[in-house]
CSV table of C-alpha atoms and ligand atoms in Angstrom, one decimal:
chain,number,residue,atom,x,y,z
Z,1040,UNK,CA,14.0,-6.1,-18.6
Z,1041,UNK,CA,16.1,-5.4,-15.5
Z,1042,UNK,CA,15.7,-1.6,-16.0
Z,1043,UNK,CA,11.9,-2.0,-16.3
Z,1044,UNK,CA,11.9,-4.0,-13.1
Z,1045,UNK,CA,14.0,-1.3,-11.3
Z,1046,UNK,CA,11.5,1.4,-12.6
Z,1047,UNK,CA,8.6,-0.6,-11.1
Z,1048,UNK,CA,10.6,-0.9,-7.8
Z,1049,UNK,CA,10.9,2.9,-7.8
Z,1050,UNK,CA,7.1,3.3,-8.4
Z,1051,UNK,CA,6.5,0.7,-5.6
Z,1052,UNK,CA,8.4,2.9,-3.2
Z,1053,UNK,CA,6.6,6.0,-4.3
Z,1054,UNK,CA,3.3,4.3,-3.8
Z,1055,UNK,CA,4.4,3.2,-0.3
Z,1056,UNK,CA,5.4,6.8,0.5
Z,1057,UNK,CA,1.9,8.1,-0.7
Z,1058,UNK,CA,0.3,5.8,2.0
Z,1059,UNK,CA,2.8,6.0,4.9
Z,1060,UNK,CA,3.7,9.7,4.4
Z,1061,UNK,CA,0.2,11.1,5.1
Z,1062,UNK,CA,-0.3,8.4,7.8
Z,1063,UNK,CA,2.7,9.4,9.8
Z,1064,UNK,CA,2.1,13.1,9.4
Z,1065,UNK,CA,-1.6,13.0,10.3
Z,1066,UNK,CA,-2.1,10.0,12.6
Z,1067,UNK,CA,-2.5,12.3,15.6
Z,1068,UNK,CA,-5.0,14.5,13.8
Z,1069,UNK,CA,-8.7,14.3,13.9
Z,1070,UNK,CA,-9.6,15.6,10.5
Z,1071,UNK,CA,-8.5,16.8,7.0
Z,1072,UNK,CA,-7.0,13.4,6.2
Z,1073,UNK,CA,-5.1,13.1,2.9
Z,1074,UNK,CA,-7.2,10.1,2.1
Z,1075,UNK,CA,-7.0,10.7,-1.7
Z,1076,UNK,CA,-3.2,10.3,-1.6
Z,1077,UNK,CA,-3.6,7.2,0.5
Z,1078,UNK,CA,-6.0,5.7,-2.0
Z,1079,UNK,CA,-3.7,6.6,-5.0
Z,1080,UNK,CA,-0.8,4.9,-3.1
Z,1081,UNK,CA,-2.9,1.8,-2.4
Z,1082,UNK,CA,-3.8,1.5,-6.1
Z,1083,UNK,CA,-0.1,2.1,-7.0
Z,1084,UNK,CA,1.0,-0.7,-4.6
Z,1085,UNK,CA,-1.4,-3.2,-6.1
Z,1086,UNK,CA,-0.5,-2.4,-9.7
Z,1087,UNK,CA,3.2,-2.2,-9.2
Z,1088,UNK,CA,3.3,-5.2,-6.9
Z,1089,UNK,CA,1.6,-7.4,-9.4
Z,1090,UNK,CA,3.8,-6.1,-12.2
Z,1091,UNK,CA,6.9,-6.7,-10.1
Z,1092,UNK,CA,5.8,-10.2,-9.4
Z,1093,UNK,CA,5.4,-10.8,-13.2
Z,1094,UNK,CA,8.6,-9.2,-14.1
Z,1095,UNK,CA,10.6,-11.0,-11.4
Z,1096,UNK,CA,9.2,-14.2,-12.7
Z,1097,UNK,CA,10.3,-13.2,-16.3
Z,1098,UNK,CA,13.9,-12.5,-15.2
Z,1099,UNK,CA,14.0,-15.7,-13.1
Z,1100,UNK,CA,14.1,-14.0,-9.7
Z,1101,UNK,CA,13.3,-16.5,-6.9
Z,1102,UNK,CA,10.1,-15.1,-5.3
Z,1103,UNK,CA,8.7,-16.3,-2.0
Z,1104,UNK,CA,5.1,-16.9,-3.0
Z,1105,UNK,CA,3.6,-17.3,0.5
Z,1106,UNK,CA,5.1,-13.9,1.3
Z,1107,UNK,CA,3.7,-12.3,-2.0
Z,1108,UNK,CA,0.2,-13.7,-1.4
Z,1109,UNK,CA,0.2,-12.5,2.2
Z,1110,UNK,CA,1.3,-9.0,1.0
Z,1111,UNK,CA,-1.3,-9.1,-1.7
Z,1112,UNK,CA,-4.1,-9.9,0.8
Z,1113,UNK,CA,-2.9,-7.1,3.1
Z,1114,UNK,CA,-2.6,-4.7,0.1
Z,1115,UNK,CA,-6.2,-5.5,-0.9
Z,1116,UNK,CA,-7.4,-4.7,2.7
Z,1117,UNK,CA,-5.4,-1.4,2.5
Z,1118,UNK,CA,-7.1,-0.6,-0.8
Z,1119,UNK,CA,-10.6,-1.4,0.6
Z,1120,UNK,CA,-10.0,0.7,3.7
Z,1121,UNK,CA,-8.6,3.6,1.7
Z,1122,UNK,CA,-11.5,3.4,-0.8
Z,1123,UNK,CA,-14.2,3.3,1.9
Z,1124,UNK,CA,-12.5,6.3,3.7
Z,1125,UNK,CA,-12.2,8.2,0.4
Z,1126,UNK,CA,-15.9,7.5,-0.4
Z,1127,UNK,CA,-17.0,8.8,3.1
Z,1128,UNK,CA,-14.8,11.9,2.6
Z,1129,UNK,CA,-16.4,12.5,-0.8
Z,1130,UNK,CA,-19.9,12.1,0.7
Z,1131,UNK,CA,-19.1,14.8,3.2
Z,1132,UNK,CA,-19.1,12.4,6.2
Z,1133,UNK,CA,-17.6,13.7,9.4
Z,1134,UNK,CA,-13.9,13.3,10.0
Z,1135,UNK,CA,-14.3,11.0,13.0
Z,1136,UNK,CA,-15.9,8.3,10.8
Z,1137,UNK,CA,-13.0,8.6,8.2
Z,1138,UNK,CA,-10.2,8.2,10.9
Z,1139,UNK,CA,-10.5,4.4,11.4
Z,1140,UNK,CA,-10.2,3.8,7.7
Z,1141,UNK,CA,-7.2,6.1,7.4
Z,1142,UNK,CA,-5.5,4.4,10.3
Z,1143,UNK,CA,-6.3,0.9,9.0
Z,1144,UNK,CA,-4.8,1.7,5.6
Z,1145,UNK,CA,-1.7,3.4,7.0
Z,1146,UNK,CA,-1.1,0.8,9.8
Z,1147,UNK,CA,-1.5,-2.2,7.5
Z,1148,UNK,CA,0.9,-0.6,4.9
Z,1149,UNK,CA,3.5,-0.4,7.7
Z,1150,UNK,CA,2.8,-4.1,8.4
Z,1151,UNK,CA,3.5,-4.8,4.7
Z,1152,UNK,CA,6.8,-3.0,4.8
Z,1153,UNK,CA,7.8,-5.1,7.8
Z,1154,UNK,CA,6.8,-8.3,6.0
Z,1155,UNK,CA,8.6,-7.2,2.8
Z,1156,UNK,CA,11.9,-6.6,4.7
Z,1157,UNK,CA,11.9,-9.3,7.4
Z,1158,UNK,CA,10.2,-12.3,5.7
O,962,HEM,C1,0.8,-1.6,1.0
O,962,HEM,C2,1.3,-2.5,0.1
O,962,HEM,C3,2.7,-2.8,-0.1
O,962,HEM,C4,3.9,-2.3,0.6
O,962,HEM,C5,4.0,-1.3,1.7
O,962,HEM,C6,5.0,-3.0,0.0
O,962,HEM,C7,6.3,-2.8,0.3
O,962,HEM,C8,7.4,-3.3,-0.3
O,962,HEM,C9,8.8,-3.1,0.0
O,962,HEM,C10,9.3,-2.1,1.1
O,962,HEM,C11,9.6,-3.8,-0.9
O,962,HEM,C12,11.1,-3.8,-0.9
O,962,HEM,C13,11.6,-5.0,-0.2
O,962,HEM,C14,13.1,-5.2,-0.3
O,962,HEM,O1,13.6,-4.9,-1.4
O,962,HEM,O2,13.7,-5.8,0.6
O,962,HEM,C15,8.7,-4.5,-1.8
O,962,HEM,C16,9.1,-5.3,-2.8
O,962,HEM,C17,8.3,-6.1,-3.5
O,962,HEM,N1,6.9,-6.2,-3.4
O,962,HEM,FE1,5.7,-5.0,-2.3
O,962,HEM,N2,4.6,-3.9,-1.0
O,962,HEM,C18,3.2,-3.8,-1.1
O,962,HEM,C19,2.4,-4.5,-1.9
O,962,HEM,C20,2.8,-5.5,-2.8
O,962,HEM,C21,1.9,-6.4,-3.6
O,962,HEM,C22,0.4,-6.3,-3.6
O,962,HEM,C23,2.7,-7.2,-4.3
O,962,HEM,C24,2.3,-8.3,-5.2
O,962,HEM,C25,1.2,-8.8,-5.4
O,962,HEM,C26,4.1,-6.9,-4.0
O,962,HEM,C27,5.2,-7.5,-4.5
O,962,HEM,C28,6.5,-7.1,-4.3
O,962,HEM,C29,7.6,-7.7,-5.0
O,962,HEM,C30,7.6,-8.8,-6.1
O,962,HEM,C31,8.8,-7.1,-4.5
O,962,HEM,C32,10.2,-7.3,-4.9
O,962,HEM,C33,10.7,-8.6,-4.5
O,962,HEM,C34,10.8,-8.8,-3.0
O,962,HEM,O3,11.6,-8.1,-2.3
O,962,HEM,O4,10.0,-9.6,-2.5
O,962,HEM,N3,4.1,-5.8,-3.1
O,962,HEM,N4,7.4,-4.2,-1.4
């Protein structure tokens, strides 16, 4: 069980990188946002986060549930922002209208990292 938990932690970090990597690289840009990678990362964070919560419960880890719920709410907003941005990109909308969604997803993922580490 411990090894599975560790594998999900690895996936959780990869999902985090898929959101925050493009955000840091492209936050000063005005177009060509890697919004598909951000969306994939947002989905990964939701799936691996929920799995980690279940697995941690199974191996009797003490989880801070107010922290987990707060992270879940923020991760859902990250997902919605990434999804709306991705949908706009697919519909061929101009880059300016995608930028706020890209920034919201990236910025809130950074907030979740800070919560994960300091709370
Ligand atoms: C954008 C979304 C997210 C980011 C950036 C993120 C970030 C992180 C980070 C950096 C850690 C490692 C913390 C440490 O070991 O000190 C972590 C651990 C963890 N995350 Fe997330 N997370 C996200 C979403 C979620 C969601 C949605 C859930 C659950 C519903 C979740 C549940 C957990 C759990 C259970 C752990 C391991 C136990 C703990 O340290 O609290 N995460 N996350």
